[in-house]
């Protein structure tokens, strides 16, 4: 489907680019959040990435999937933001505006929301490369070779990062859940 819309855009149908925005905006935001750790910067990165993808679509060779090419742009733009601003703006405590106890939802939805909350909180606390590789592998369901293509990392680096990220995520989740349990008691 991507190929059809690429051809339309290249032929001058700029409205056809909306397809890519709708299709890829959520994962682009997720990927950017992995790196920049701030939703406002991530939103800016996603917007800038779509602009760059539109402007450089004629350079897309089709050797990989469009999503792989586009997510590479998102990763590069995210890294630029971190380098430009440093990590001084990252405040993971300020990012946690969700309070599950205040949500009027059924118990099963509340459990799912809490689960998502703790996972996102933990991903924010992980180093950017570990958060990114977990999101790409588990949330976006990319294969290791696709992650290598998006990030420019070797296969062994991706595998090591995945292993390290899973271990660090487990450690952080245990700490977070233990401290949450203490505050509830």
Coordinates of C-alpha atoms in Angstrom, one line a residue:
X1 CA 0.0 0.0 0.0
X2 CA 2.9 2.4 0.8
X3 CA 4.2 2.0 -2.7
X4 CA 0.9 3.2 -4.2
X5 CA 0.9 6.4 -2.0
X6 CA 4.6 7.0 -2.7
X7 CA 3.9 7.1 -6.4
X8 CA 0.9 9.4 -5.9
X9 CA 2.9 11.8 -3.9
X10 CA 5.8 11.8 -6.3
X11 CA 3.3 12.5 -9.2
X12 CA 2.2 15.6 -7.3
X13 CA -0.7 14.5 -5.2
X14 CA 0.5 16.0 -2.0
X15 CA -2.8 15.1 -0.2
X16 CA -1.8 11.5 -0.6
X17 CA 0.9 12.1 2.0
X18 CA -1.8 12.2 4.7
X19 CA -1.8 8.4 4.4
X20 CA 1.7 8.2 5.8
X21 CA 0.9 10.6 8.6
X22 CA -2.2 8.6 9.7
X23 CA -0.3 5.3 9.3
X24 CA 2.9 6.1 11.1
X25 CA 2.4 9.1 13.5
X26 CA 1.7 6.9 16.6
X27 CA 4.8 4.7 16.3
X28 CA 6.9 7.7 15.3
X29 CA 5.9 9.5 18.5
X30 CA 6.6 6.4 20.5
X31 CA 10.1 6.0 18.9
X32 CA 10.9 9.7 19.5
X33 CA 9.7 9.5 23.1
X34 CA 12.2 6.6 23.6
X35 CA 15.0 9.0 22.7
X36 CA 14.0 12.5 23.8
X37 CA 11.9 11.5 26.8
X38 CA 9.7 14.6 26.5
X39 CA 6.3 14.6 24.8
X40 CA 6.6 18.2 23.5
X41 CA 10.0 17.6 21.9
X42 CA 8.8 14.2 20.6
X43 CA 5.8 15.9 18.9
X44 CA 8.1 18.4 17.3
X45 CA 10.4 15.6 16.1
X46 CA 7.6 13.7 14.6
X47 CA 6.4 16.8 12.7
X48 CA 9.9 17.6 11.5
X49 CA 10.4 14.0 10.5
X50 CA 7.2 14.0 8.3
X51 CA 8.4 17.3 6.7
X52 CA 11.8 15.8 5.9
X53 CA 10.2 12.5 4.6
X54 CA 8.0 14.5 2.3
X55 CA 10.8 16.7 1.1
X56 CA 13.1 13.7 0.5
X57 CA 10.6 11.1 -0.7
X58 CA 12.1 11.3 -4.2
X59 CA 15.4 9.9 -2.6
X60 CA 13.6 6.8 -1.2
X61 CA 15.0 3.9 -3.1
X62 CA 12.6 1.2 -2.0
X63 CA 15.4 -1.1 -0.8
X64 CA 13.7 -1.3 2.5
X65 CA 10.1 -0.7 3.7
X66 CA 9.0 2.9 3.8
X67 CA 8.4 2.5 7.6
X68 CA 12.0 1.5 8.1
X69 CA 13.3 4.5 6.1
X70 CA 10.9 6.9 7.9
X71 CA 11.7 5.6 11.4
X72 CA 15.3 6.1 10.6
X73 CA 14.5 9.8 10.0
X74 CA 12.6 9.9 13.3
X75 CA 15.5 8.4 15.2
X76 CA 18.0 10.8 13.6
X77 CA 15.9 13.8 14.3
X78 CA 15.4 12.6 17.9
X79 CA 19.1 12.3 18.4
X80 CA 19.6 15.8 17.0
X81 CA 17.2 17.2 19.5
X82 CA 18.9 15.4 22.4
X83 CA 22.3 16.7 21.2
X84 CA 21.0 20.2 20.7
X85 CA 19.2 20.5 24.0
X86 CA 21.2 18.0 26.1
X87 CA 19.4 15.9 28.6
X88 CA 18.9 18.8 31.0
X89 CA 15.2 19.1 30.0
X90 CA 14.3 15.5 30.8
X91 CA 12.2 15.3 33.9
X92 CA 10.5 11.9 34.0
X93 CA 8.6 12.8 37.2
X94 CA 7.0 15.8 35.4
X95 CA 5.9 13.5 32.6
X96 CA 3.8 11.3 34.8
X97 CA 0.4 13.1 34.6
X98 CA -1.7 10.0 34.6
X99 CA -3.3 9.0 37.8
X100 CA -5.1 5.6 37.4
X101 CA -7.0 6.0 40.7
X102 CA -8.9 9.0 39.3
X103 CA -10.0 7.3 36.1
X104 CA -13.6 6.1 36.2
X105 CA -13.2 2.8 34.3
X106 CA -14.0 -0.8 34.9
X107 CA -11.5 -2.8 36.9
X108 CA -10.0 -4.7 34.0
X109 CA -9.4 -1.4 32.1
X110 CA -7.8 0.0 35.3
X111 CA -5.4 -2.9 35.5
X112 CA -4.4 -2.5 31.8
X113 CA -4.0 1.3 32.3
X114 CA -1.8 0.7 35.4
X115 CA 0.2 -1.9 33.5
X116 CA 0.8 0.6 30.6
X117 CA 1.6 3.3 33.1
X118 CA 4.3 1.3 34.8
X119 CA 5.8 0.1 31.5
X120 CA 5.9 3.7 30.1
X121 CA 7.4 5.0 33.3
X122 CA 10.0 2.4 33.2
X123 CA 10.8 3.0 29.5
X124 CA 11.2 6.7 30.2
X125 CA 13.8 5.8 32.9
X126 CA 15.8 3.5 30.6
X127 CA 18.7 4.8 28.6
X128 CA 17.5 6.1 25.2
X129 CA 19.1 3.3 23.2
X130 CA 17.6 0.6 25.4
X131 CA 14.1 2.2 25.4
X132 CA 14.3 2.5 21.6
X133 CA 15.3 -1.1 20.9
X134 CA 12.5 -2.4 23.3
X135 CA 9.9 -0.2 21.6
X136 CA 11.0 -1.2 18.1
X137 CA 11.2 -4.9 18.9
X138 CA 8.2 -5.4 21.1
X139 CA 5.8 -2.6 20.3
X140 CA 6.5 -2.1 16.6
X141 CA 7.3 -5.8 16.1
X142 CA 10.4 -5.0 14.0
X143 CA 12.8 -7.8 13.2
X144 CA 16.4 -7.4 14.4
X145 CA 17.6 -6.8 10.8
X146 CA 15.0 -4.0 10.5
X147 CA 16.2 -2.4 13.7
X148 CA 19.8 -2.6 12.4
X149 CA 18.7 -0.8 9.3
X150 CA 16.8 1.9 11.2
X151 CA 19.5 2.6 13.8
X152 CA 22.7 1.8 11.9
X153 CA 23.7 -0.6 14.7
X154 CA 25.2 -4.1 14.1
X155 CA 23.1 -7.2 14.7
X156 CA 25.2 -8.1 17.7
X157 CA 24.8 -4.6 19.2
X158 CA 21.0 -4.8 18.8
X159 CA 20.9 -8.3 20.5
X160 CA 23.1 -7.1 23.4
X161 CA 21.0 -4.0 23.8
X162 CA 17.8 -6.1 23.8
X163 CA 19.2 -8.4 26.4
X164 CA 20.5 -5.5 28.6
X165 CA 17.3 -3.6 28.2
X166 CA 15.1 -6.5 29.2
X167 CA 17.2 -7.0 32.3
X168 CA 17.2 -3.3 33.2
X169 CA 13.5 -3.1 32.6
X170 CA 12.9 -6.0 35.0
X171 CA 15.1 -4.4 37.7
X172 CA 13.4 -1.0 37.3
X173 CA 9.9 -2.5 37.3
X174 CA 10.6 -4.5 40.4
X175 CA 11.9 -1.3 42.2
X176 CA 9.0 0.8 41.0
X177 CA 6.4 -1.8 42.0
X178 CA 8.0 -2.4 45.3
X179 CA 8.0 1.4 46.1
X180 CA 4.4 1.6 44.9
X181 CA 3.4 -1.2 47.1
X182 CA 5.0 0.5 50.1
X183 CA 3.1 3.8 49.4
X184 CA -0.2 1.8 49.2
X185 CA 0.3 0.2 52.6

